[in-house]
GROMACS .gro file of C-alpha atoms in nm:
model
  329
    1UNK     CA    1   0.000   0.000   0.000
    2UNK     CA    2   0.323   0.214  -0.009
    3UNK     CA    3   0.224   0.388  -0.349
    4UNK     CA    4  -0.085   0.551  -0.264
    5UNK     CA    5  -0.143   0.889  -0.183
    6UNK     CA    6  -0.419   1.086  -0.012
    7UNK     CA    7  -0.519   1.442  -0.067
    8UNK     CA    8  -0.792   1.659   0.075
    9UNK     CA    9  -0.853   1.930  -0.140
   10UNK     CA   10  -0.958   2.281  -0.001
   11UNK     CA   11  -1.030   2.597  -0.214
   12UNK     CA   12  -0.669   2.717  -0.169
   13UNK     CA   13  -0.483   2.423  -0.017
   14UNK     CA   14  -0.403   2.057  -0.062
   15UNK     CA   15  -0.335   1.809   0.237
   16UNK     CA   16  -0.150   1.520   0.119
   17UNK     CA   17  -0.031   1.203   0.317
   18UNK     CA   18   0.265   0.981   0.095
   19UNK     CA   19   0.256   0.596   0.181
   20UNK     CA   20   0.585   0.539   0.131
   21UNK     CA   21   0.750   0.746   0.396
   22UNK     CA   22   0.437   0.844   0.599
   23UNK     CA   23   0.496   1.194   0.523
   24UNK     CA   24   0.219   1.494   0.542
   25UNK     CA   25   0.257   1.762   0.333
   26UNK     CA   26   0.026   2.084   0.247
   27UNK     CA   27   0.020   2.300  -0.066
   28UNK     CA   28  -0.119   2.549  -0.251
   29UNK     CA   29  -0.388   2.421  -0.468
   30UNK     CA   30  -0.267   2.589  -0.804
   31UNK     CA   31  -0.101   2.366  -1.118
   32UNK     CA   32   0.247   2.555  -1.024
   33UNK     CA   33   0.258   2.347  -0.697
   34UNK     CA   34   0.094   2.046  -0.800
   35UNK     CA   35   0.390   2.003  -1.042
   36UNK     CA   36   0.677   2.074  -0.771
   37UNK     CA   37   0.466   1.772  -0.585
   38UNK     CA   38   0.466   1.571  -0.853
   39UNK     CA   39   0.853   1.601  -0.922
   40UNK     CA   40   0.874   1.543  -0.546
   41UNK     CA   41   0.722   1.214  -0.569
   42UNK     CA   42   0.922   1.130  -0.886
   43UNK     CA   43   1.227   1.140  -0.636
   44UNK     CA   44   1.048   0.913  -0.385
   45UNK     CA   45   0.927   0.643  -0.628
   46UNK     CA   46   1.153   0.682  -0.923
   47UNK     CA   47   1.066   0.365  -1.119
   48UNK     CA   48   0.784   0.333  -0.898
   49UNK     CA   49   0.595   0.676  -1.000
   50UNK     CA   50   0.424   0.471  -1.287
   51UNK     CA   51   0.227   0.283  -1.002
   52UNK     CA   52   0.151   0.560  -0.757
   53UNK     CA   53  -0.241   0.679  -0.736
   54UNK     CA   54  -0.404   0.949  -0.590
   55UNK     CA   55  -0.721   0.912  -0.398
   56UNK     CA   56  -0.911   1.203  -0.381
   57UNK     CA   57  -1.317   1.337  -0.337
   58UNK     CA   58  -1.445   1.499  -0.657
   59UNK     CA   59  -1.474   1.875  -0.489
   60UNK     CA   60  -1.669   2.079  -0.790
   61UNK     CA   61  -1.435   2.326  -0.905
   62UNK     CA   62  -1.168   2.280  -0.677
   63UNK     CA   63  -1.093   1.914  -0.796
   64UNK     CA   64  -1.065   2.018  -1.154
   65UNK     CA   65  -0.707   2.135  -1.144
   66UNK     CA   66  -0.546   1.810  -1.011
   67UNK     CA   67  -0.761   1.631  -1.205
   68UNK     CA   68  -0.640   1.794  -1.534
   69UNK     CA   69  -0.344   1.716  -1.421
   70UNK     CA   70  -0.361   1.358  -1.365
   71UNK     CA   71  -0.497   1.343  -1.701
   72UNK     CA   72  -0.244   1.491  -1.874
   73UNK     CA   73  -0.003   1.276  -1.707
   74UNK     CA   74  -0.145   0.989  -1.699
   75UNK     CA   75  -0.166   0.946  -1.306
   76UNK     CA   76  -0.449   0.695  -1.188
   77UNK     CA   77  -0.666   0.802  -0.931
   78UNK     CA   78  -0.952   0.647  -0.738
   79UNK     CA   79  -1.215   0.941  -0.716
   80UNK     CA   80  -1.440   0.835  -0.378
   81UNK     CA   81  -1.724   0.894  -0.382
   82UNK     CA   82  -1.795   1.174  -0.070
   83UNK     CA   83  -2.067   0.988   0.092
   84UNK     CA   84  -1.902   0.665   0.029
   85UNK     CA   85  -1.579   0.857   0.222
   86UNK     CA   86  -1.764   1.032   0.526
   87UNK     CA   87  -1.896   0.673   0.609
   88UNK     CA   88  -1.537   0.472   0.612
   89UNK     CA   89  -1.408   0.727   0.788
   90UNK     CA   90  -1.706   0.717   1.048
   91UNK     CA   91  -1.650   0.357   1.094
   92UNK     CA   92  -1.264   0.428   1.125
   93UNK     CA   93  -1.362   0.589   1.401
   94UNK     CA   94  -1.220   0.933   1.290
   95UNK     CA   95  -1.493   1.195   1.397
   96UNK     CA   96  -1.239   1.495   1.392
   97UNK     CA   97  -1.256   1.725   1.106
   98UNK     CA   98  -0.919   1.781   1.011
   99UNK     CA   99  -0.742   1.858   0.650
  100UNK     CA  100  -0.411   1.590   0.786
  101UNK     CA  101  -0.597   1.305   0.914
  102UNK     CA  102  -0.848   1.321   0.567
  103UNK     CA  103  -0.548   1.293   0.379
  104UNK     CA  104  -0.445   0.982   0.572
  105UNK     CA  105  -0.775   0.809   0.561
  106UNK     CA  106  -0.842   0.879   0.222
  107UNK     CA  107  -0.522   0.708   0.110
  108UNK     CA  108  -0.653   0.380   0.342
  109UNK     CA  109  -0.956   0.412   0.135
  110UNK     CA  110  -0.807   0.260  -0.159
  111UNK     CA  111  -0.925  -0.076  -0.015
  112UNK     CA  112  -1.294   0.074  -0.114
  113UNK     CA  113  -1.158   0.078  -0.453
  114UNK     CA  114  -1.311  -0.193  -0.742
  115UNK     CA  115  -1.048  -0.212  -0.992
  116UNK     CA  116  -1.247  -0.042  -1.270
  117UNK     CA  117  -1.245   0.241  -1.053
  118UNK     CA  118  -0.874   0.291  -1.016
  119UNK     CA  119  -0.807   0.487  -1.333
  120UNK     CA  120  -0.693   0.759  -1.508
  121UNK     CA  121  -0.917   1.035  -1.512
  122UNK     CA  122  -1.082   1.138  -1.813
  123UNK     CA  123  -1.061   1.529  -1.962
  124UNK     CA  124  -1.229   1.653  -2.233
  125UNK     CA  125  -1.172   2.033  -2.263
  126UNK     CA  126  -1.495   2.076  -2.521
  127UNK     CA  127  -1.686   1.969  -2.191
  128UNK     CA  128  -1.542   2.169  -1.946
  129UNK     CA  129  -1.605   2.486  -2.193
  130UNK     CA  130  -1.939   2.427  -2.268
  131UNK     CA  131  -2.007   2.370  -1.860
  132UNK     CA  132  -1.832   2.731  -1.786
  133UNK     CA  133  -2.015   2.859  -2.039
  134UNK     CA  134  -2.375   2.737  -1.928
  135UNK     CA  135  -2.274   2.816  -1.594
  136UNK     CA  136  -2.199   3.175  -1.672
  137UNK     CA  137  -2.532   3.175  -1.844
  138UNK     CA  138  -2.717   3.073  -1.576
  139UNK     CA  139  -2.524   3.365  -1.341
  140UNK     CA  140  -2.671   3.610  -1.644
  141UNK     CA  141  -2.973   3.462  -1.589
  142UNK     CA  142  -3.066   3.520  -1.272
  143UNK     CA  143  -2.875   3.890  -1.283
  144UNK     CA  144  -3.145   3.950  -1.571
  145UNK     CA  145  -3.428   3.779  -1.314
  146UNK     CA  146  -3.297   4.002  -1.029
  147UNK     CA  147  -3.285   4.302  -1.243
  148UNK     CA  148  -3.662   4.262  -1.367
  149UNK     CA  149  -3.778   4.225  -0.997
  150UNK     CA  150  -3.632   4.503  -0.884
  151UNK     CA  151  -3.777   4.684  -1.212
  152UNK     CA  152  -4.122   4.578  -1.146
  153UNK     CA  153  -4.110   4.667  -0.746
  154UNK     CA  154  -3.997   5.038  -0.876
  155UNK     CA  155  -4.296   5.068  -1.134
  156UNK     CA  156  -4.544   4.952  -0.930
  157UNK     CA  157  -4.461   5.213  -0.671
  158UNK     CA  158  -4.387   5.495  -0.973
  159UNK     CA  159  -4.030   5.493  -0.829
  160UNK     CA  160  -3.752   5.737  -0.966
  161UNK     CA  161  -3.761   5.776  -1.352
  162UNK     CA  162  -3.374   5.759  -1.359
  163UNK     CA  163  -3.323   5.395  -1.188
  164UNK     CA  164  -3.599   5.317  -1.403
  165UNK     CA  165  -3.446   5.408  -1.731
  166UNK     CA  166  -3.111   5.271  -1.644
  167UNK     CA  167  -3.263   4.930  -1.510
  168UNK     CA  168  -3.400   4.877  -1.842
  169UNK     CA  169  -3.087   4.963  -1.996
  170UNK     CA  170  -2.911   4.652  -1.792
  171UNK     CA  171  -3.193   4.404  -1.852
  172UNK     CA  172  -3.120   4.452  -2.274
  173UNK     CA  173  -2.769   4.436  -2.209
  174UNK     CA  174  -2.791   4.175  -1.942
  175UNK     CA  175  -3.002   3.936  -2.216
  176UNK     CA  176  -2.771   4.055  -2.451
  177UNK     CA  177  -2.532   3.856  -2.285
  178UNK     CA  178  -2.712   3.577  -2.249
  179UNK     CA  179  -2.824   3.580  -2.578
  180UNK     CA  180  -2.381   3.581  -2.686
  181UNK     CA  181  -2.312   3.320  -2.423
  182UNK     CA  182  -2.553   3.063  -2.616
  183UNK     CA  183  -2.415   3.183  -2.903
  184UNK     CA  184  -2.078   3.085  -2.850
  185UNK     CA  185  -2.183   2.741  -2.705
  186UNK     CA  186  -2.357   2.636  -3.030
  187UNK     CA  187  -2.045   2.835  -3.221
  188UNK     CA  188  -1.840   2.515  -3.027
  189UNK     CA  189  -2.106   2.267  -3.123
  190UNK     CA  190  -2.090   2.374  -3.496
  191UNK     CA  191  -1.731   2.337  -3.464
  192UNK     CA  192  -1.734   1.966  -3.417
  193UNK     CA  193  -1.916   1.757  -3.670
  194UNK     CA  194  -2.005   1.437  -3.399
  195UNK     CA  195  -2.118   1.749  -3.137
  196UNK     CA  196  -2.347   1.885  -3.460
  197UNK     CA  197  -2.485   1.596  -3.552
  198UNK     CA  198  -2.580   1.469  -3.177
  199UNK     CA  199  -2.740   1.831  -3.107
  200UNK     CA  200  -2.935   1.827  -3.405
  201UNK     CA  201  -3.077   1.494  -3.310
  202UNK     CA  202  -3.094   1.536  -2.979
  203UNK     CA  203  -3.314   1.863  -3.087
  204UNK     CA  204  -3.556   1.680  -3.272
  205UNK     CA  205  -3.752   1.546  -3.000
  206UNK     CA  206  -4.040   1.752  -2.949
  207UNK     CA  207  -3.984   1.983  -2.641
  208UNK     CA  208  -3.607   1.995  -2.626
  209UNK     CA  209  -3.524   2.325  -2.743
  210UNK     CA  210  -3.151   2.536  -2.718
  211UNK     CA  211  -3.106   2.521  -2.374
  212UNK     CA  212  -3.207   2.172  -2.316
  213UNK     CA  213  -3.022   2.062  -2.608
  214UNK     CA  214  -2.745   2.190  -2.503
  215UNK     CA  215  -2.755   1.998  -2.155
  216UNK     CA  216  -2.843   1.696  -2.254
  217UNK     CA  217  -2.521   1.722  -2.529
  218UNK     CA  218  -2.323   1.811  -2.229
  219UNK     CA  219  -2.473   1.539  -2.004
  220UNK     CA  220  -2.396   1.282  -2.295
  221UNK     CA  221  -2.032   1.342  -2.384
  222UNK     CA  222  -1.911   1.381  -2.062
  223UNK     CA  223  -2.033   1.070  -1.964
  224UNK     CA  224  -1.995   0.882  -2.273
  225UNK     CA  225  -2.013   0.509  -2.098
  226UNK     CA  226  -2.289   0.581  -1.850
  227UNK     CA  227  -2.656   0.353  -1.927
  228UNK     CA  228  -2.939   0.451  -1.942
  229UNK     CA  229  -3.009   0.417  -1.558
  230UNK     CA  230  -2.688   0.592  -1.509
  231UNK     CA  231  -2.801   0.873  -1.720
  232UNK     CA  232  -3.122   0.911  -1.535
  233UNK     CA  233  -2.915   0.898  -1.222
  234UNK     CA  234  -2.675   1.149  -1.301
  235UNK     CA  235  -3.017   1.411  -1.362
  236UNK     CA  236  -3.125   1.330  -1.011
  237UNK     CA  237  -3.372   1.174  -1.175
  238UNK     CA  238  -3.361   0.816  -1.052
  239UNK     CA  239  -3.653   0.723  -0.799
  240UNK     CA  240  -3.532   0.635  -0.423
  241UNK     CA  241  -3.808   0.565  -0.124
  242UNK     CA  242  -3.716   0.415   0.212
  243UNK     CA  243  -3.862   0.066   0.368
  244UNK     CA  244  -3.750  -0.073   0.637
  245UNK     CA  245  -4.019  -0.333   0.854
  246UNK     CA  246  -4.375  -0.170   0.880
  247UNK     CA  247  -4.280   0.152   1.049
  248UNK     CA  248  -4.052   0.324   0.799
  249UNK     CA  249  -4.204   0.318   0.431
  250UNK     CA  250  -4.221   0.616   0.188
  251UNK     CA  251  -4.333   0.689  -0.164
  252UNK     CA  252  -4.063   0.729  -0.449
  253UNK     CA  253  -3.949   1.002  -0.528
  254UNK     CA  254  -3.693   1.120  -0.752
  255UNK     CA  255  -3.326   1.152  -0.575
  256UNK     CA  256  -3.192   1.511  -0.756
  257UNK     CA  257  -2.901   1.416  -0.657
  258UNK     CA  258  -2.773   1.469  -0.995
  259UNK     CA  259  -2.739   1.834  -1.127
  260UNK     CA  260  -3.015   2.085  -1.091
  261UNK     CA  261  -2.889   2.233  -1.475
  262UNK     CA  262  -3.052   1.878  -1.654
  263UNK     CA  263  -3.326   1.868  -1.499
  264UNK     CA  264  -3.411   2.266  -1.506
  265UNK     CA  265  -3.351   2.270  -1.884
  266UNK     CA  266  -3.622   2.018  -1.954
  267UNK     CA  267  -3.922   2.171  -1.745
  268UNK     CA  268  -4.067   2.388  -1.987
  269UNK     CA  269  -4.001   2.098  -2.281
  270UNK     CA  270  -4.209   1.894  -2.089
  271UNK     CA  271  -4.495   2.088  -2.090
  272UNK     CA  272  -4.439   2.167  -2.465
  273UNK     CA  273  -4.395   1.737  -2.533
  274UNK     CA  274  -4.724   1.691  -2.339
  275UNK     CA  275  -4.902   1.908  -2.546
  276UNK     CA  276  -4.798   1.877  -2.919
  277UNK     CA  277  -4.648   1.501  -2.920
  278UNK     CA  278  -4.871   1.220  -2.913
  279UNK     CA  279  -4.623   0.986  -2.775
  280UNK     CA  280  -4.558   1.155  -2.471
  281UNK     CA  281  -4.935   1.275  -2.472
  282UNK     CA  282  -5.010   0.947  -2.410
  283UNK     CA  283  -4.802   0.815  -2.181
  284UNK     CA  284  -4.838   1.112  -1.971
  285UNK     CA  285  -5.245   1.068  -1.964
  286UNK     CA  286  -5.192   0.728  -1.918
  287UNK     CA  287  -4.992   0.765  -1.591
  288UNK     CA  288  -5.241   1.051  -1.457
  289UNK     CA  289  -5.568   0.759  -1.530
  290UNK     CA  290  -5.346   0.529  -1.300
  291UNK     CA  291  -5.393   0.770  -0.991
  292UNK     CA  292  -5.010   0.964  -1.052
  293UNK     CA  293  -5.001   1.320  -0.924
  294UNK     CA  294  -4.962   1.573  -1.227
  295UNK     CA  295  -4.601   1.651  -1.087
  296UNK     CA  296  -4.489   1.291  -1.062
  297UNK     CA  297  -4.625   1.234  -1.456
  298UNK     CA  298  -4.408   1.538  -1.553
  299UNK     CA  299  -4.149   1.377  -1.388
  300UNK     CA  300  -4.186   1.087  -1.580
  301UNK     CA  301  -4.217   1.218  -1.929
  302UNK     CA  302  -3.890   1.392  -1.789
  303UNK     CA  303  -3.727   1.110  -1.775
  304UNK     CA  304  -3.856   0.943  -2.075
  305UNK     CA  305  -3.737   1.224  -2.255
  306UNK     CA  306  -3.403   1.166  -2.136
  307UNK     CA  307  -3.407   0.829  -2.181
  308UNK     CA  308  -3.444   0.878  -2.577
  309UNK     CA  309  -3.220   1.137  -2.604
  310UNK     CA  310  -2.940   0.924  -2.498
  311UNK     CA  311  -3.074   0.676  -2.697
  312UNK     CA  312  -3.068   0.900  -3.008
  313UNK     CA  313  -2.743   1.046  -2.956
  314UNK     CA  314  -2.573   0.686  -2.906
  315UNK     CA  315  -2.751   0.525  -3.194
  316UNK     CA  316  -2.681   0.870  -3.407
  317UNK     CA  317  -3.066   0.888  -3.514
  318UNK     CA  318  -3.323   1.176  -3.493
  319UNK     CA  319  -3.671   1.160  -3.366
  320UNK     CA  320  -3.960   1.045  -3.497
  321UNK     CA  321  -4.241   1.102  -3.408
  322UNK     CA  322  -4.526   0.829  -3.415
  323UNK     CA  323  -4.821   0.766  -3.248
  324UNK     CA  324  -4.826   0.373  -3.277
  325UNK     CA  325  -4.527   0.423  -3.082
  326UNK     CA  326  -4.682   0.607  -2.829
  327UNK     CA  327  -4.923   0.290  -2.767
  328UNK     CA  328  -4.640   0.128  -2.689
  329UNK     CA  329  -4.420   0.309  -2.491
   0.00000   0.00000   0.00000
């Protein structure tokens, strides 16, 4: 177990704990020092550094630099999951929170590990620019929501004429914004033939418009082996209820454990796929005869929609819409 290493990762600051010589170290969490570690640990393991991995918790944002890294030098890693993490170190024993003793227990973790899970992590830099971009859209977004609020609250008081005028000045320049940002994410799309022809198909299903396209593209490609029950999953989407004897039983419900940004996309669409597609027409009738709530049959044409998107962007086909189909489904 010599060659694994632990690191906690912080917004500014990486705790790591090396096997080999039982040594703690801490460092900024920027690619300058991430490479002075790395040549560190070149010195340690010389032949060895071929074997070493790095166990680490997926930390948004602040992951994404080391894991660049250990892309782009083909380090393998064993990304824990964070629940998965906070339990084996409950049942260590370890209920102090502290940056050094994560960074020892996550490199003990690597007994958690499956061996398809102890790999090199996979970077595709056409992903990670379309998921700044849509998150910097959805920043614009709600600026632009914020800005109309406070715009309405000033009119229907006849506030001041000037912070009037100028509020309407930022809302067109604010959706001006938004409207570039999309802009240059479909500019990226066009770019790429395979990201063209998958958007275009993905687009054909009745409800899925820009936005949602655009999400379920990005949802797609960056996990380009996930199932179909992995792809609901990873939209929060799958249902979860608990059961346990006669005293602790609850109705499914869907986990959103997955990002908000798939499943907000396709809200509207659903309403739209209710209305003007037979298929889902039916299948969404169909669920609300059998006693579903209107919300939980949304949720379900949701994830039907989902379901054939993936299905349409791995078997490269567009949509089609029939209703014999919809007797089926």
């Amino acid at each position: 177990m010599s060659n694994y290493i632990g690191i906690d990762i912080s917004k500014s600051t990486l705790n790591i704990h090396i096997t080999k010589n039982s040594l703690d170290l801490q460092i900024n969490n920027t690619i300058a020092d991430i490479k002075k570690l790395y040549s560190k640990l070149k010195k340690i393991y010389k032949k060895e550094i071929k074997d070493i991995v790095f166990i680490f918790e997926p930390t948004g944002s602040y992951s994404e630099v080391l894991r660049k890294f250990c892309f782009e030098k083909e380090i393998k890693c064993f990304i824990i999951n964070p629940k998965q993490f906070a339990n084996y170190a409950k049942a260590l024993g370890e209920d102090i929170k502290d940056d050094k003793i994560d960074a020892r227990v996550l490199a003990s973790a690597i007994t958690l590990a499956k061996p398809n899970q102890i790999k090199v992590p996979s970077f595709n830099k056409d992903v990670e620019r379309i998921k700044e971009l849509m998150s910097f859209y959805k920043f614009t977004c709600k600026q632009t929501s914020q800005l109309k609020n406070h715009l309405e609250s000033l009119e229907a008081k006849d506030g001041d004429s000037f912070a009037i005028k100028e509020l309407k000045k930022s809302i067109k320049a604010s959706k001006d914004k938004e409207k570039l940002i999309l802009e240059q994410v479909l500019k990226l799309i066009d770019s790429n033939d395979e990201y063209k022809k998958a958007y275009k198909n993905i687009t054909s299903i009745t409800g899925v418009g820009k936005i949602a396209g655009i999400a379920l593209l990005h949802l797609f490609i960056k996990y380009p082996e996930a199932n179909q029950r992995q792809i609901t999953s990873l939209a929060g989407l799958n249902p979860v209820y608990k059961k346990s004897g006669t005293s602790l039983q609850t109705l499914p419900k869907i986990s959103k454990k997955g990002s908000v940004f798939y499943r907000g996309s396709l809200f509207m669409g659903v309403m739209t796929a209710i209305r003007f597609d037979e298929r889902f027409k039916a299948f969404y009738e169909r669920l609300k005869a059998n006693g579903k709530h209107t919300t939980q049959a949304q949720i379900a044409v949701m994830r039907k929609i989902i379901i054939i998107a993936h299905s349409l962007y791995k078997n490269e086909q567009e949509y089609v819409k029939d209703f014999n189909a919809a007797k089926k489904a």
